[in-house]
Amino acid sequence: MAEKPRPDPVIPDSVPAVIIPNKLGYESGIALSWAGNATFGIFPSQQVNAHCQDVKSQYANNPDYKDVVHHVRSDSVLFDPISRKLVNESNGYFIFAQKLLEKVDSTDFSLEILKLSRQYRSVLRACLEDFQSASSTSQGSKKAFYLQNIPTFYNMELIWHLCEILFLDIIPGDVVLSHLITWIRFHVPQVEKEANKFLLEEKAYSDFVKQYWIVVIDCLLQRRIDTVRSLLKINPDFESEPFKIVDTILRTMPIFELYGGLTISEFQVRHECWKREAKRILIDGKFSSHKYLTMIVKILIGDETVQDIIMKHCETWYQHMVASLIYTEPTVKIFDLAFYANQSITRYGGPNCIKQLDLILCAIMEVDAFKVIERLQDWTEKNWLPTHLTNLLYIGDKLNISSTQSSNFANSLHENLLLDYGTLLMSHKSLWQAGVDYLDYCRVEGRATLETLLSRVPFKTNAKALKIIYIARERDLEEVVYNVSKVQGMRCLSRGDIGGALTWAMKCQDPVLSSQLADIYLKKYIKDGKFESEDLLQNLGSGILLSDRLAFLGRYSEFCQMLKNGDQKEAGALLIYMLVNKVPPKFFWLTLLMDAVPLLEKNKNLFSSQDIYDLMSCLQELSDNYSNSNVPTVIDKLKDIRSCLARNLAEALIREGTKGSATNKLLQITAI
């Protein structure tokens, strides 16, 4: 009974679909197999079990179906041409970071690591800006791709910057507010841009009154005190008493500076006095007729009643947290941040409303490195960021290691991240060399992984094959050298490039392949009467030691060169040596004996009677092999060689003057 046609698959909208363009797979079903490097091989496969009858498939030998393997790989934003700049530049910083560990004269890398962190952040920012630029010039799906990933790279930089502050930066007394303000200002730059539009008179106060006050409050919540004062001065009512009083309050506001000369307690006393005075002025009703000035002063003194206003001006809970701390806890320390973060999160909907980014930022504010790394791995972009951030924390001994067990865990975590990231890069045709660098620093599994993946790097040109071999030899991965060289050698052979094939055979040190190629060389010489790639044969060097056959090829090439140079004596001696010692393969004996004929004819004194007799013995052995041959040319050649040898042997015996010996030799020849 014919099978019923398969219904079209129903795929939920929420599940991304991958269409495999294979008719046979659609009819029979498909299966998949792990193909390495984050790749699956998907191919047509009929589902069978123990109860199925063992019969020939209805799809077998059907020309309408093509049995094709499709490779499906999870894509990564890092493979985009713009992102590849990030990968390549950060690879250089990564290598430099590893070299810090090799310094035996120093153990404190704090300043170097902080500098590296800023360099990583710089290339991350450059990548983000390139994505923004590309999104404005691209169209269609490419534009959608860039727009989709801009928030990802923005958040990556946001996370990295906060980690840099709380884990890597050196903060005296752990008083962290000024660093957090810098963090917010850097990642919410539109506040300064909008303020400049008013200050540079691109926008007139009279035309944008409501927006003007929004910008004033926004600047205040980023502690841009000088900007707030400048904005107030362009207000038409600035000369009025309420404005002057607010300007004085802003001007006299104490700001804690890490190296300002005041201790924390001295600053707190001064700040409390300033706040008390501002509160008194507010209670006196100096601003009762002006709601915006009242709002400003309430924010300055940390009045709880303006929290809703602050929330309206802050898009995120962490902006709100920093804005509130500026005027309520200006000397907040790192270990208190988690508490204030929870307060702000509660105002923005609590734990039920937070996203993965918020969880990561909370973990950073808890200064829990392991939790940060764990949550980063669950995030959208889980390769570049956790790998490089963990590497810096590991080198700087910032993973809060307090026992041997946690130390081993840190080592394992660090290696696994490098291994995953390196493996990902090894799956890309342009980034695989960067992947090698990361696997190099995986002490436990890196070498074995690299040996496996390096052999799988696709290559079509000699240049790329040589690059892989160079990398493998640097690391003593001889199996990779062998595999790549053999593949390339077989490709050359399939194209008829015997010289290229022989070169690769010597690179992979394969005696079997080199012997086979030497035979091909010799048979081609028998047919054409000349060698391909003579320069290669003359420069085999130590390669002739790979196999006896290759050694003979080198010797015979040397023999031909001697004849070409007129060195008949050396050529004759080499020819006798090769035949007497049975160096050449049997199929090449006839060629060597034919080479002996012109030498015998040109120089009667070149061979001794013993040499000629040895040649005749080889001829007889060869004749036995051709006893059943019906090829006229071979039979004629054997007769010509025999006649030449007999004639020259007689002359040699007479010349040597050994009559008795001559008689014996002639009798032996007659027997032959």
XYZ file of C-alpha atoms in Angstrom:
672
model
C 0.000 0.000 0.000
C 1.362 3.415 -0.940
C 2.071 5.773 1.911
C -0.303 8.655 2.463
C 1.215 12.046 1.603
C 2.546 13.851 4.616
C 0.517 16.875 5.731
C 2.220 20.258 5.813
C 3.854 20.771 9.200
C 2.178 23.183 11.573
C 4.777 25.444 13.180
C 3.809 27.803 16.016
C 4.527 31.473 15.318
C 6.759 31.666 18.385
C 9.142 28.999 17.080
C 11.675 30.066 14.433
C 11.407 27.741 11.438
C 14.293 26.399 9.377
C 13.136 25.090 5.998
C 15.241 22.220 4.628
C 14.931 22.308 0.803
C 14.921 18.562 0.222
C 12.068 16.714 -1.452
C 13.241 13.298 -0.331
C 13.491 14.471 3.251
C 9.975 15.873 3.053
C 8.621 12.567 1.789
C 10.558 10.105 3.928
C 11.447 12.115 7.020
C 14.744 13.476 8.234
C 17.390 12.710 10.825
C 20.287 14.699 12.121
C 23.774 14.060 13.377
C 26.283 16.221 15.193
C 28.821 17.484 12.635
C 31.063 19.406 15.008
C 31.655 23.132 15.465
C 28.067 23.873 16.535
C 26.806 22.283 13.298
C 24.204 19.594 12.620
C 24.123 17.464 9.497
C 20.492 16.941 8.436
C 19.685 14.276 5.874
C 16.711 12.221 4.581
C 16.029 9.176 6.718
C 13.117 6.795 6.863
C 11.979 6.027 10.371
C 12.195 2.302 11.131
C 11.997 0.151 14.234
C 12.380 -3.484 15.212
C 8.911 -4.325 13.863
C 9.473 -2.916 10.365
C 9.926 -5.372 7.505
C 13.456 -5.463 6.101
C 12.733 -4.526 2.495
C 14.242 -2.173 -0.033
C 13.055 1.403 0.385
C 10.625 2.744 -2.174
C 12.899 5.770 -2.536
C 15.988 3.766 -3.495
C 17.542 4.454 -6.917
C 14.827 6.968 -7.744
C 16.277 9.754 -9.931
C 13.577 12.159 -8.729
C 15.144 12.257 -5.278
C 18.518 13.599 -4.263
C 20.144 12.363 -1.094
C 21.859 15.502 0.180
C 23.280 16.373 3.586
C 22.374 19.892 4.725
C 24.496 21.557 7.377
C 22.593 23.717 9.838
C 24.483 25.940 12.240
C 23.316 28.316 14.928
C 24.322 31.763 13.775
C 25.918 34.369 15.987
C 25.865 38.135 15.787
C 29.648 37.913 16.161
C 29.851 36.543 12.618
C 28.571 39.771 11.077
C 31.328 41.777 9.294
C 30.920 44.651 11.759
C 31.085 42.364 14.790
C 34.161 40.638 13.402
C 36.105 43.841 14.061
C 35.149 43.481 17.720
C 36.269 39.840 17.734
C 39.624 40.538 16.091
C 40.527 43.597 18.169
C 39.472 42.014 21.448
C 41.549 38.971 20.503
C 44.666 41.149 20.637
C 43.733 42.479 24.073
C 43.036 38.930 25.246
C 46.517 37.755 24.243
C 48.082 40.741 26.000
C 46.088 39.910 29.131
C 47.459 36.363 29.162
C 50.990 37.691 28.938
C 50.415 39.575 32.183
C 50.256 36.216 33.941
C 53.653 35.302 32.533
C 55.330 38.172 34.351
C 57.204 36.640 37.262
C 58.367 39.952 38.706
C 54.938 41.286 39.583
C 51.679 39.990 41.014
C 49.580 43.175 41.099
C 48.019 43.777 37.700
C 45.306 46.183 38.880
C 46.271 49.150 36.729
C 47.014 47.025 33.654
C 43.713 45.183 33.986
C 41.794 48.435 34.407
C 43.455 49.775 31.270
C 42.599 46.576 29.392
C 39.004 46.810 30.568
C 38.703 50.304 29.129
C 40.211 49.119 25.863
C 37.679 46.293 25.668
C 34.925 48.800 26.361
C 36.298 51.098 23.680
C 36.063 48.447 20.945
C 32.602 47.524 22.230
C 31.509 51.153 21.895
C 33.024 51.363 18.389
C 31.086 48.247 17.385
C 27.854 49.747 18.757
C 28.406 52.967 16.799
C 29.120 50.978 13.634
C 25.843 49.096 14.106
C 23.982 52.383 14.538
C 25.600 53.784 11.411
C 24.866 50.631 9.402
C 21.225 50.624 10.497
C 20.749 54.073 8.959
C 22.231 53.065 5.594
C 20.922 49.495 5.244
C 17.589 48.268 3.974
C 15.284 45.328 4.512
C 16.370 42.356 6.604
C 19.874 43.751 7.095
C 18.480 46.930 8.596
C 16.200 44.873 10.846
C 19.206 42.788 11.939
C 21.211 45.849 12.964
C 18.261 47.476 14.725
C 17.602 44.245 16.606
C 21.176 43.978 17.868
C 21.846 47.613 18.773
C 20.158 47.202 22.204
C 22.228 44.049 22.799
C 25.535 45.835 22.282
C 24.322 48.845 24.260
C 23.506 46.586 27.195
C 26.814 44.736 26.845
C 28.684 48.003 27.233
C 26.417 49.057 30.104
C 27.148 45.806 31.953
C 30.872 45.888 31.251
C 31.181 49.496 32.449
C 29.461 48.735 35.756
C 31.609 45.621 36.265
C 34.679 47.732 35.596
C 33.620 50.171 38.321
C 32.653 47.659 40.995
C 35.141 44.841 40.328
C 38.215 46.327 38.685
C 38.494 50.019 39.521
C 40.383 51.192 42.584
C 37.940 53.250 44.677
C 39.316 54.756 47.918
C 37.010 54.018 50.828
C 34.545 52.290 48.454
C 32.684 55.616 48.071
C 31.272 54.876 44.649
C 28.687 57.542 43.778
C 30.861 59.692 41.500
C 31.689 56.585 39.433
C 28.006 55.651 39.179
C 27.160 59.172 38.023
C 29.811 58.878 35.313
C 28.292 55.519 34.347
C 24.784 56.986 33.989
C 25.985 60.095 32.167
C 27.925 57.998 29.685
C 25.033 55.697 28.871
C 22.302 58.363 28.900
C 24.030 61.070 26.830
C 20.846 62.563 25.396
C 20.395 64.697 28.526
C 23.549 66.682 27.788
C 22.638 66.908 24.101
C 19.224 68.380 24.874
C 20.724 70.855 27.337
C 23.208 72.043 24.719
C 20.374 72.759 22.304
C 19.066 75.385 24.720
C 22.477 76.689 25.734
C 23.576 77.068 22.111
C 20.241 78.732 21.296
C 19.185 76.010 18.893
C 15.970 75.981 20.892
C 14.386 79.108 22.342
C 12.967 79.033 25.864
C 9.774 80.749 24.781
C 9.020 78.053 22.194
C 9.825 75.028 24.366
C 8.951 75.997 27.934
C 7.755 72.552 29.038
C 10.685 70.764 27.428
C 13.056 73.304 28.960
C 12.038 72.378 32.490
C 12.205 68.673 31.662
C 15.815 69.153 30.563
C 16.603 71.143 33.735
C 15.288 68.323 35.954
C 17.069 65.682 33.853
C 20.378 67.510 34.284
C 19.773 67.832 38.003
C 19.219 64.076 38.291
C 22.642 63.508 36.688
C 24.250 66.034 39.062
C 25.093 68.385 36.201
C 24.977 71.333 38.570
C 26.856 73.797 36.354
C 24.601 72.926 33.420
C 21.481 73.449 35.553
C 22.741 76.884 36.616
C 23.502 77.800 33.005
C 20.027 76.714 31.936
C 18.430 78.783 34.693
C 20.380 81.845 33.541
C 18.739 81.783 30.100
C 15.316 81.887 31.761
C 13.716 85.365 31.390
C 12.921 85.379 35.132
C 16.452 84.627 36.235
C 16.918 88.068 37.789
C 13.987 87.458 40.149
C 14.671 86.619 43.788
C 13.476 82.964 43.699
C 15.838 82.178 40.804
C 18.742 83.905 42.517
C 18.125 81.931 45.712
C 18.009 78.618 43.837
C 21.194 79.556 41.997
C 22.883 80.238 45.339
C 21.706 76.895 46.731
C 23.109 75.122 43.674
C 26.371 77.063 43.824
C 26.951 76.249 47.485
C 25.964 72.591 47.239
C 28.853 70.484 48.642
C 30.022 67.631 46.402
C 32.149 64.846 47.809
C 35.394 64.386 45.929
C 37.667 61.431 46.573
C 40.720 63.652 46.729
C 39.006 66.854 47.822
C 40.682 67.077 51.217
C 37.585 66.291 53.308
C 36.973 63.086 55.203
C 33.624 61.376 54.804
C 32.445 62.575 58.240
C 33.503 66.177 57.544
C 31.675 66.137 54.247
C 28.533 64.660 55.821
C 28.462 67.442 58.424
C 28.876 70.107 55.743
C 26.258 68.482 53.516
C 23.767 68.208 56.347
C 24.163 71.921 57.182
C 23.633 72.868 53.539
C 20.564 70.648 53.279
C 19.093 72.085 56.509
C 19.491 75.629 55.185
C 17.893 74.747 51.834
C 14.999 73.075 53.621
C 14.461 76.162 55.802
C 14.301 78.370 52.720
C 11.778 75.992 51.157
C 9.589 76.016 54.283
C 9.684 79.828 54.320
C 7.771 79.730 51.032
C 10.345 81.508 48.905
C 9.283 79.419 45.871
C 5.610 78.844 46.597
C 4.609 80.657 43.410
C 6.971 78.643 41.187
C 6.392 74.886 41.074
C 9.536 74.038 39.078
C 11.865 75.860 41.461
C 10.086 74.168 44.364
C 10.598 70.818 42.618
C 14.313 71.529 42.160
C 14.869 72.358 45.816
C 12.864 69.329 46.980
C 15.031 67.091 44.822
C 18.170 68.739 46.213
C 17.189 68.096 49.821
C 16.057 64.526 49.119
C 12.385 65.128 49.826
C 10.470 61.848 49.598
C 7.442 63.555 48.007
C 9.264 64.043 44.684
C 10.077 60.370 44.151
C 7.247 60.021 41.639
C 8.643 62.972 39.682
C 12.109 61.414 39.689
C 10.616 58.169 38.385
C 8.976 60.014 35.479
C 12.360 61.417 34.490
C 14.182 58.074 34.788
C 13.507 55.345 32.248
C 15.086 52.592 34.350
C 15.371 51.633 37.973
C 19.156 52.012 37.963
C 18.882 55.588 36.679
C 16.419 56.219 39.496
C 18.716 54.622 42.062
C 21.685 56.816 41.149
C 19.529 59.961 40.905
C 18.105 59.332 44.385
C 21.488 58.545 45.938
C 22.958 61.834 44.678
C 20.801 63.808 47.096
C 20.060 61.258 49.834
C 23.267 59.207 50.248
C 26.133 61.046 48.508
C 28.724 58.922 50.348
C 27.104 55.565 49.611
C 29.524 52.637 49.599
C 29.713 49.651 47.298
C 28.358 47.115 49.789
C 25.156 49.183 50.230
C 24.244 49.264 46.542
C 22.285 45.998 46.555
C 19.936 47.416 49.196
C 19.239 50.619 47.241
C 18.928 48.645 44.003
C 16.136 46.564 45.534
C 14.376 49.734 46.692
C 14.397 51.189 43.182
C 13.345 47.879 41.611
C 10.373 47.775 43.972
C 9.296 51.235 42.761
C 9.453 50.000 39.164
C 7.215 46.989 39.669
C 9.258 44.634 41.794
C 10.846 41.269 40.900
C 7.960 40.290 38.612
C 8.734 43.127 36.208
C 12.493 42.862 35.881
C 14.299 41.377 32.889
C 17.517 39.430 32.480
C 19.521 42.653 32.162
C 18.175 43.809 35.519
C 19.146 40.521 37.154
C 22.687 40.894 35.823
C 22.977 44.480 37.094
C 21.662 43.397 40.504
C 24.274 40.641 40.687
C 26.973 43.193 39.846
C 25.756 45.490 42.614
C 25.897 42.543 44.988
C 29.553 42.224 43.893
C 28.964 38.515 43.278
C 31.222 37.647 40.350
C 30.051 34.044 39.998
C 26.399 35.077 39.908
C 27.199 37.734 37.300
C 28.916 35.187 35.062
C 26.113 32.668 35.526
C 23.472 35.206 34.507
C 25.545 36.450 31.598
C 25.625 32.913 30.220
C 21.819 32.848 30.259
C 21.652 36.137 28.401
C 21.065 36.732 24.686
C 24.702 37.243 23.744
C 26.397 34.602 25.864
C 29.804 34.282 24.253
C 31.944 37.380 23.911
C 31.033 39.229 27.096
C 31.255 36.489 29.770
C 34.425 35.068 28.216
C 36.459 38.282 28.218
C 35.020 39.656 31.439
C 35.684 36.406 33.297
C 39.193 36.318 31.882
C 39.979 39.763 33.325
C 38.441 38.859 36.688
C 40.407 35.608 36.713
C 43.724 37.265 35.913
C 43.097 39.973 38.481
C 42.136 37.404 41.142
C 38.693 39.012 41.477
C 36.597 35.862 41.584
C 36.348 35.919 45.387
C 38.296 32.691 45.796
C 38.411 31.663 49.448
C 39.117 27.936 49.333
C 40.754 25.244 47.234
C 37.340 24.032 46.087
C 36.242 27.468 44.854
C 39.670 27.957 43.289
C 39.211 24.782 41.260
C 35.721 25.935 40.324
C 37.077 29.286 39.136
C 39.732 27.539 37.039
C 37.150 25.219 35.524
C 34.705 28.058 34.841
C 37.406 30.143 33.193
C 38.540 27.274 30.980
C 35.022 26.251 29.951
C 34.188 29.783 28.843
C 37.381 30.015 26.807
C 36.679 26.571 25.354
C 33.121 27.451 24.296
C 34.121 30.794 22.812
C 37.143 29.361 21.018
C 35.025 26.529 19.615
C 32.467 29.042 18.348
C 35.145 31.057 16.540
C 36.688 27.888 15.086
C 33.389 27.231 13.293
C 33.715 30.435 11.241
C 35.730 30.581 8.039
C 37.319 33.952 8.889
C 37.571 33.876 12.681
C 39.059 30.423 13.233
C 42.573 31.784 13.777
C 41.304 33.888 16.670
C 39.641 30.766 18.066
C 43.049 29.051 18.143
C 44.365 31.698 20.554
C 41.574 31.043 23.056
C 41.957 27.268 22.913
C 45.701 27.685 23.481
C 44.959 28.893 27.012
C 42.657 26.007 27.934
C 45.114 23.911 29.907
C 43.009 20.785 30.313
C 40.985 20.263 27.144
C 42.336 22.949 24.839
C 44.969 20.902 23.022
C 42.687 17.958 22.255
C 39.883 20.282 21.166
C 42.220 22.290 18.963
C 43.578 19.130 17.343
C 40.055 18.014 16.502
C 38.764 21.365 15.271
C 41.871 22.423 13.364
C 41.563 19.340 11.170
C 37.987 20.372 10.378
C 38.770 23.918 9.252
C 37.680 24.021 5.594
C 40.409 24.932 3.123
C 40.456 25.116 -0.647
C 43.727 26.882 -1.342
C 47.346 25.996 -0.692
C 47.782 29.234 1.239
C 45.105 28.332 3.779
C 46.338 24.756 4.053
C 49.862 26.022 4.742
C 48.493 28.400 7.360
C 46.757 25.530 9.161
C 49.931 23.447 8.974
C 52.023 26.299 10.344
C 49.687 26.703 13.315
C 49.633 22.937 13.904
C 53.426 22.604 13.768
C 53.860 25.461 16.224
C 51.850 23.369 18.671
C 53.309 19.953 17.726
C 49.967 18.765 16.352
C 51.486 16.366 13.840
C 48.205 14.540 13.267
C 46.703 17.771 11.927
C 49.728 18.318 9.683
C 49.327 14.780 8.340
C 45.580 15.074 7.691
C 45.710 18.468 5.989
C 48.722 17.572 3.861
C 47.207 14.286 2.771
C 43.898 15.893 1.806
C 45.688 18.566 -0.179
C 47.952 15.959 -1.778
C 44.986 13.882 -2.913
C 43.348 16.990 -4.345
C 46.479 17.733 -6.363
C 46.565 14.143 -7.554
C 42.933 14.276 -8.673
C 43.812 17.349 -10.762
C 46.795 15.586 -12.295
C 49.296 17.760 -10.443
C 51.731 15.013 -9.465
C 54.446 17.440 -8.385
C 52.086 19.234 -6.035
C 50.828 15.919 -4.685
C 54.392 14.767 -4.001
C 55.182 18.024 -2.195
C 52.199 17.526 0.123
C 53.066 13.848 0.630
C 56.490 14.870 1.915
C 54.889 17.470 4.188
C 52.662 14.869 5.794
C 55.557 12.365 5.955
C 53.364 9.633 4.472
C 55.578 6.793 3.127
C 52.704 4.935 1.473
C 51.413 7.968 -0.420
C 54.913 9.069 -1.384
C 55.660 5.567 -2.756
C 52.454 5.605 -4.784
C 53.280 9.021 -6.190
C 56.833 7.956 -7.011
C 55.411 5.031 -9.000
C 53.090 7.406 -10.841
C 56.063 9.636 -11.612
C 58.064 6.699 -12.969
C 55.221 5.301 -15.062
C 54.559 8.730 -16.495
C 58.259 8.973 -17.348
C 58.104 5.631 -19.150
C 55.197 6.960 -21.186
C 56.406 10.523 -21.877
C 60.169 10.176 -21.650
C 60.504 13.153 -19.312
C 59.768 14.179 -15.746
C 57.289 16.748 -14.517
C 58.564 19.235 -11.950
C 62.244 18.414 -12.404
C 63.212 21.138 -9.940
C 61.197 19.375 -7.260
C 62.908 16.045 -7.916
C 66.333 17.642 -7.779
C 65.564 19.174 -4.395
C 63.873 16.367 -2.516
C 66.435 16.671 0.263
C 65.676 14.543 3.293
C 62.298 13.690 1.733
C 63.907 10.777 -0.098
C 64.164 8.979 3.238
C 60.378 8.645 3.410
C 60.320 5.507 1.256
C 62.613 3.327 -0.866
C 60.577 4.156 -3.948
C 60.960 7.888 -3.400
C 64.666 7.366 -2.762
C 64.968 5.637 -6.135
C 63.051 8.437 -7.837
C 65.542 10.897 -6.410
C 68.470 8.719 -7.483
C 67.114 8.316 -10.992
C 66.538 12.051 -11.280
C 70.160 12.476 -10.234
C 71.178 9.942 -12.916
C 69.317 11.899 -15.607
C 70.981 15.108 -14.467
C 74.415 13.439 -14.709
C 73.720 12.390 -18.289
C 72.562 15.888 -19.095
C 75.794 17.324 -17.678
C 77.961 14.773 -19.523
C 79.097 12.931 -16.368
C 78.944 9.501 -18.018
C 81.255 7.723 -15.621
C 79.292 8.761 -12.519
C 76.010 8.056 -14.315
C 77.170 4.573 -15.305
C 78.309 3.735 -11.792
C 74.977 4.902 -10.364
C 73.024 2.873 -12.921
C 74.958 -0.321 -12.092
C 74.477 0.318 -8.360
C 70.721 0.752 -8.701
C 70.216 -2.387 -10.802
C 72.576 -4.645 -8.883
C 70.967 -3.679 -5.574
C 67.456 -4.053 -6.999
C 66.611 -0.457 -6.027
C 64.152 0.296 -8.871
C 60.721 -1.325 -9.145
C 60.553 -4.196 -11.654
C 58.409 -2.225 -14.083
C 61.247 0.299 -14.439
C 64.082 -2.159 -15.112
C 63.555 -2.080 -18.850
C 63.917 1.710 -18.861
C 67.182 1.519 -16.924
C 68.575 -1.162 -19.223
C 67.617 0.952 -22.215
C 69.481 3.850 -20.581
C 72.570 1.628 -20.405
C 72.659 1.027 -24.178
C 73.774 4.538 -25.265
C 76.361 4.552 -22.486
C 77.778 1.264 -23.752
C 77.848 2.474 -27.334
C 79.454 5.848 -26.629
C 82.155 4.788 -24.221
C 83.541 1.269 -24.535
C 85.647 1.670 -21.409
C 82.788 2.811 -19.173
C 81.710 -0.620 -17.893
C 83.811 -3.571 -16.808
C 83.004 -7.082 -17.863
C 81.544 -7.717 -14.398
C 79.295 -4.655 -14.762
C 78.039 -5.872 -18.110
C 77.505 -9.349 -16.749
C 75.443 -7.902 -13.897
C 73.377 -6.033 -16.457
C 72.832 -9.272 -18.386
C 71.681 -11.025 -15.217
C 69.094 -8.282 -14.693
C 68.094 -8.595 -18.333
C 67.590 -12.341 -17.972
C 65.434 -11.880 -14.863
C 63.394 -9.273 -16.677
C 63.073 -11.512 -19.753
C 61.619 -14.269 -17.592
C 58.897 -11.854 -16.492
C 58.122 -10.988 -20.105
C 58.255 -14.590 -21.343
C 54.552 -14.590 -22.107
C 54.461 -11.058 -23.455
C 53.104 -10.533 -26.950
C 54.014 -6.850 -27.110
C 56.369 -6.516 -30.105
C 58.046 -3.344 -28.886
C 59.033 -4.939 -25.580
C 60.408 -8.074 -27.271
C 62.375 -5.943 -29.730
C 63.843 -3.838 -26.941
C 64.922 -6.919 -25.011
C 66.650 -8.313 -28.112
C 68.431 -5.019 -28.789
C 69.638 -4.785 -25.199
C 70.825 -8.430 -25.213
C 72.737 -7.923 -28.445
C 74.393 -4.752 -27.176
C 75.381 -6.346 -23.881
C 76.813 -9.465 -25.557
C 78.874 -7.430 -27.967
C 80.207 -5.118 -25.266
C 80.917 -7.989 -22.883
C 83.090 -9.712 -25.495
C 84.978 -6.505 -26.135
C 85.413 -5.901 -22.420
C 86.782 -9.386 -21.827
C 89.280 -9.044 -24.660
C 90.234 -5.609 -23.448
C 90.791 -6.844 -19.924
C 93.050 -9.620 -21.322
C 91.612 -12.407 -19.207
C 91.188 -15.161 -21.757
C 90.166 -17.909 -19.377
C 87.724 -15.634 -17.676
C 86.491 -14.522 -21.067
C 85.800 -18.081 -22.119
C 83.823 -18.732 -18.931
C 81.797 -15.560 -19.339
C 81.003 -16.381 -22.966
C 79.884 -19.860 -21.986
C 77.595 -18.335 -19.361
C 76.208 -15.928 -21.934
C 75.609 -18.831 -24.326
C 73.690 -20.553 -21.538
C 71.609 -17.440 -21.048
